[in-house]
Amino acid sequence: MSSRGAATETAATLKNTPFDPELPPGARNAVRVCLRIQPTEKVTIITDNASREIAASLVKEVEEVGAPLNAFVLEDLAPRPLTGLPAEILEDLETSQVSIFAVQVQANELRSRMQMTEVVNRRRIRHAHMVNINRQIMLEGMRADFLKVDRISTTVLNLVSAAKQIKATTAAGSDLIADLEPSYRWLKTSGLISPDKWGNLPGGEVFTTPGEVNGTFVVDGVVGDYLCAKFGDLKENPLTIRVKGNRLTEVHSDNKELEQDFWAYTHTDENSDRVGEFAIGTNIEVKDVIGHILQDEKFPGIHIAFGNPYGEHTGAKWYSSTHIDVVGRRFNIWVDGKQIMREGQFLGMIS
């Protein structure tokens, strides 16, 4: 069977897959508000066995719009964890205007996702990245008023774009200073996805590559990539990391397995320990960390990531094969000395 025939068969199978009646509001938000899919646009949906039900709800919404689509289930095409994105999917993406990736990621699959986003960036596809999406996220973060989240994100973007320095602290012990590089761009991924930058869903953050970060970050939220599913919410057992000259220098946790796994991940290549992302979460509909990085990095506050700086978007000239976020709780944030957040709440200047 041809790859196109297999994709058509998969789409038909997903169309007939029963799903939780609570999923459609989040799926409708993704298709009609965040991606604004039009009947004339071709859509690629990529999913896996674990996410079939959510993918089925997305397929139904796309079909109701009237857009043609091809869908792929990863396990039908290649063994997991993936060593690369299957050629059938890469080929299909080349002719799509919109794509959705709703998959539970496994260890060492980042390369396959980078292959996908290379096509997305080059073809300027409106791409929704729904890594580790689950029912809770579909019922919480994906039901946000993304027009409101976009307004807040735009206000924050305007505040930070011309800033020289951001300071962030928490009662748990975080104390960070980010000196910003004026040649690096800030980006907004508020959930309203454009051809200029693919976005995670649920959306709600502004980010850049920092010039230099120094200080302590107490990760009492979550860590990213496949370590998130392994260790979950770190509120009761935080990870303390120290950064000097934009490089990770120390990692401490009572959970020694977490400490060792995080250190190993951030020493995969020469830039895996380098802060590649400095971000502010802006999705005020997200009320607390839930132990899933896809939603938790949108939680209002600061998160940073070690590794790949997404230089094609920020302008950073260096590269890493890895990227792992760390999220904390209840931040205080100052932008060039002006406080914009207290204990995780945006101050009155942001409505």
Tab-separated table of N, CA and C in Angstrom, residues 89-147:
chain	number	residue	atom	x	y	z
A	89	ILE	N	5.726	10.385	6.535
A	89	ILE	CA	5.228	11.599	7.179
A	89	ILE	C	5.940	12.826	6.621
A	90	LEU	N	7.251	12.738	6.485
A	90	LEU	CA	8.008	13.863	5.932
A	90	LEU	C	7.509	14.214	4.532
A	91	GLU	N	7.222	13.184	3.737
A	91	GLU	CA	6.721	13.409	2.386
A	91	GLU	C	5.363	14.106	2.410
A	92	ASP	N	4.488	13.679	3.300
A	92	ASP	CA	3.156	14.266	3.370
A	92	ASP	C	3.206	15.718	3.837
A	93	LEU	N	4.093	16.006	4.790
A	93	LEU	CA	4.208	17.382	5.287
A	93	LEU	C	4.570	18.363	4.173
A	94	GLU	N	5.308	17.896	3.184
A	94	GLU	CA	5.756	18.774	2.100
A	94	GLU	C	4.591	19.388	1.325
A	95	THR	N	3.403	18.800	1.415
A	95	THR	CA	2.261	19.313	0.651
A	95	THR	C	1.140	19.829	1.554
A	96	SER	N	1.437	20.047	2.844
A	96	SER	CA	0.405	20.505	3.785
A	96	SER	C	0.596	21.961	4.180
A	97	GLN	N	-0.507	22.599	4.495
A	97	GLN	CA	-0.472	23.971	5.020
A	97	GLN	C	-0.572	23.988	6.546
A	98	VAL	N	-1.103	22.906	7.121
A	98	VAL	CA	-1.318	22.815	8.563
A	98	VAL	C	-0.918	21.415	9.023
A	99	SER	N	-0.329	21.332	10.228
A	99	SER	CA	-0.005	20.018	10.797
A	99	SER	C	-0.250	20.024	12.297
A	100	ILE	N	-0.552	18.831	12.811
A	100	ILE	CA	-0.768	18.635	14.250
A	100	ILE	C	0.019	17.406	14.677
A	101	PHE	N	0.800	17.556	15.748
A	101	PHE	CA	1.603	16.458	16.293
A	101	PHE	C	1.095	16.176	17.699
A	102	ALA	N	0.296	15.120	17.854
A	102	ALA	CA	-0.294	14.756	19.149
A	102	ALA	C	0.228	13.382	19.542
A	103	VAL	N	1.336	13.363	20.285
A	103	VAL	CA	2.101	12.133	20.524
A	103	VAL	C	2.648	12.130	21.948
A	104	GLN	N	2.708	10.930	22.555
A	104	GLN	CA	3.425	10.747	23.821
A	104	GLN	C	4.878	10.416	23.475
A	105	VAL	N	5.795	11.325	23.778
A	105	VAL	CA	7.177	11.140	23.332
A	105	VAL	C	7.889	10.113	24.200
A	106	GLN	N	8.903	9.496	23.609
A	106	GLN	CA	9.732	8.532	24.319
A	106	GLN	C	11.178	9.014	24.334
A	107	ALA	N	11.994	8.348	25.122
A	107	ALA	CA	13.398	8.759	25.282
A	107	ALA	C	14.109	8.789	23.942
A	108	ASN	N	14.920	9.844	23.765
A	108	ASN	CA	15.824	9.968	22.604
A	108	ASN	C	15.095	10.118	21.272
A	109	GLU	N	13.891	10.703	21.298
A	109	GLU	CA	13.159	10.924	20.052
A	109	GLU	C	13.229	12.373	19.567
A	110	LEU	N	14.010	13.205	20.253
A	110	LEU	CA	14.062	14.622	19.885
A	110	LEU	C	14.502	14.810	18.435
A	111	ARG	N	15.430	13.980	17.967
A	111	ARG	CA	15.921	14.119	16.592
A	111	ARG	C	14.778	14.000	15.587
A	112	SER	N	13.873	13.061	15.819
A	112	SER	CA	12.750	12.887	14.888
A	112	SER	C	11.846	14.115	14.879
A	113	ARG	N	11.673	14.740	16.041
A	113	ARG	CA	10.841	15.947	16.092
A	113	ARG	C	11.546	17.114	15.405
A	114	MET	N	12.856	17.171	15.518
A	114	MET	CA	13.602	18.223	14.822
A	114	MET	C	13.511	18.059	13.303
A	115	GLN	N	13.490	16.808	12.830
A	115	GLN	CA	13.297	16.569	11.397
A	115	GLN	C	11.944	17.110	10.955
A	116	MET	N	10.936	16.906	11.777
A	116	MET	CA	9.601	17.404	11.463
A	116	MET	C	9.578	18.926	11.429
A	117	THR	N	10.136	19.564	12.466
A	117	THR	CA	10.067	21.031	12.522
A	117	THR	C	10.957	21.681	11.458
A	118	GLU	N	11.950	20.959	10.947
A	118	GLU	CA	12.730	21.514	9.833
A	118	GLU	C	11.825	21.711	8.619
A	119	VAL	N	10.980	20.714	8.329
A	119	VAL	CA	10.033	20.853	7.220
A	119	VAL	C	9.015	21.936	7.533
A	120	VAL	N	8.507	21.936	8.764
A	120	VAL	CA	7.526	22.942	9.181
A	120	VAL	C	8.071	24.351	8.984
A	121	ASN	N	9.302	24.575	9.420
A	121	ASN	CA	9.906	25.908	9.287
A	121	ASN	C	10.130	26.275	7.826
A	122	ARG	N	10.654	25.342	7.078
A	122	ARG	CA	10.979	25.615	5.671
A	122	ARG	C	9.724	25.846	4.848
A	123	ARG	N	8.689	25.068	5.103
A	123	ARG	CA	7.453	25.173	4.331
A	123	ARG	C	6.469	26.187	4.928
A	124	ARG	N	6.832	26.783	6.085
A	124	ARG	CA	5.975	27.753	6.762
A	124	ARG	C	4.582	27.162	7.034
A	125	ILE	N	4.599	25.961	7.590
A	125	ILE	CA	3.366	25.265	7.949
A	125	ILE	C	2.877	25.779	9.306
A	126	ARG	N	1.590	26.001	9.439
A	126	ARG	CA	1.010	26.318	10.744
A	126	ARG	C	0.933	24.997	11.518
A	127	HIS	N	1.804	24.864	12.492
A	127	HIS	CA	1.999	23.569	13.152
A	127	HIS	C	1.655	23.646	14.634
A	128	ALA	N	0.781	22.741	15.084
A	128	ALA	CA	0.441	22.635	16.505
A	128	ALA	C	1.211	21.466	17.102
A	129	HIS	N	2.063	21.767	18.068
A	129	HIS	CA	2.924	20.773	18.709
A	129	HIS	C	2.272	20.384	20.032
A	130	MET	N	1.659	19.202	20.067
A	130	MET	CA	0.892	18.771	21.247
A	130	MET	C	1.575	17.559	21.872
A	131	VAL	N	2.820	17.775	22.286
A	131	VAL	CA	3.634	16.699	22.859
A	131	VAL	C	3.091	16.306	24.230
A	132	ASN	N	2.872	15.007	24.414
A	132	ASN	CA	2.371	14.462	25.686
A	132	ASN	C	0.996	14.996	26.068
A	133	ILE	N	0.203	15.337	25.064
A	133	ILE	CA	-1.159	15.784	25.316
A	133	ILE	C	-1.938	14.680	26.029
A	134	ASN	N	-2.801	15.066	26.956
A	134	ASN	CA	-3.633	14.075	27.644
A	134	ASN	C	-5.010	14.680	27.936
A	135	ARG	N	-5.862	13.875	28.521
A	135	ARG	CA	-7.233	14.303	28.774
A	135	ARG	C	-7.281	15.540	29.666
A	136	GLN	N	-6.463	15.565	30.719
A	136	GLN	CA	-6.487	16.695	31.640
A	136	GLN	C	-6.136	17.996	30.926
A	137	ILE	N	-5.126	17.948	30.069
A	137	ILE	CA	-4.732	19.154	29.335
A	137	ILE	C	-5.826	19.569	28.357
A	138	MET	N	-6.467	18.602	27.706
A	138	MET	CA	-7.565	18.928	26.784
A	138	MET	C	-8.715	19.607	27.522
A	139	LEU	N	-8.919	19.240	28.797
A	139	LEU	CA	-10.029	19.807	29.573
A	139	LEU	C	-9.654	21.088	30.313
A	140	GLU	N	-8.343	21.363	30.434
A	140	GLU	CA	-7.901	22.568	31.146
A	140	GLU	C	-7.268	23.571	30.179
A	141	GLY	N	-5.971	23.412	29.917
A	141	GLY	CA	-5.251	24.388	29.107
A	141	GLY	C	-5.821	24.585	27.724
A	142	MET	N	-6.336	23.511	27.107
A	142	MET	CA	-6.865	23.632	25.745
A	142	MET	C	-8.253	24.266	25.703
A	143	ARG	N	-8.843	24.510	26.857
A	143	ARG	CA	-10.124	25.228	26.886
A	143	ARG	C	-9.942	26.709	27.198
A	144	ALA	N	-8.722	27.179	27.214
A	144	ALA	CA	-8.440	28.589	27.511
A	144	ALA	C	-9.035	29.506	26.453
A	145	ASP	N	-9.284	30.745	26.856
A	145	ASP	CA	-9.656	31.800	25.910
A	145	ASP	C	-8.346	32.303	25.297
A	146	PHE	N	-7.973	31.730	24.154
A	146	PHE	CA	-6.666	32.047	23.587
A	146	PHE	C	-6.594	33.463	23.016
A	147	LEU	N	-7.715	34.080	22.755
A	147	LEU	CA	-7.679	35.490	22.357
A	147	LEU	C	-7.226	36.351	23.540
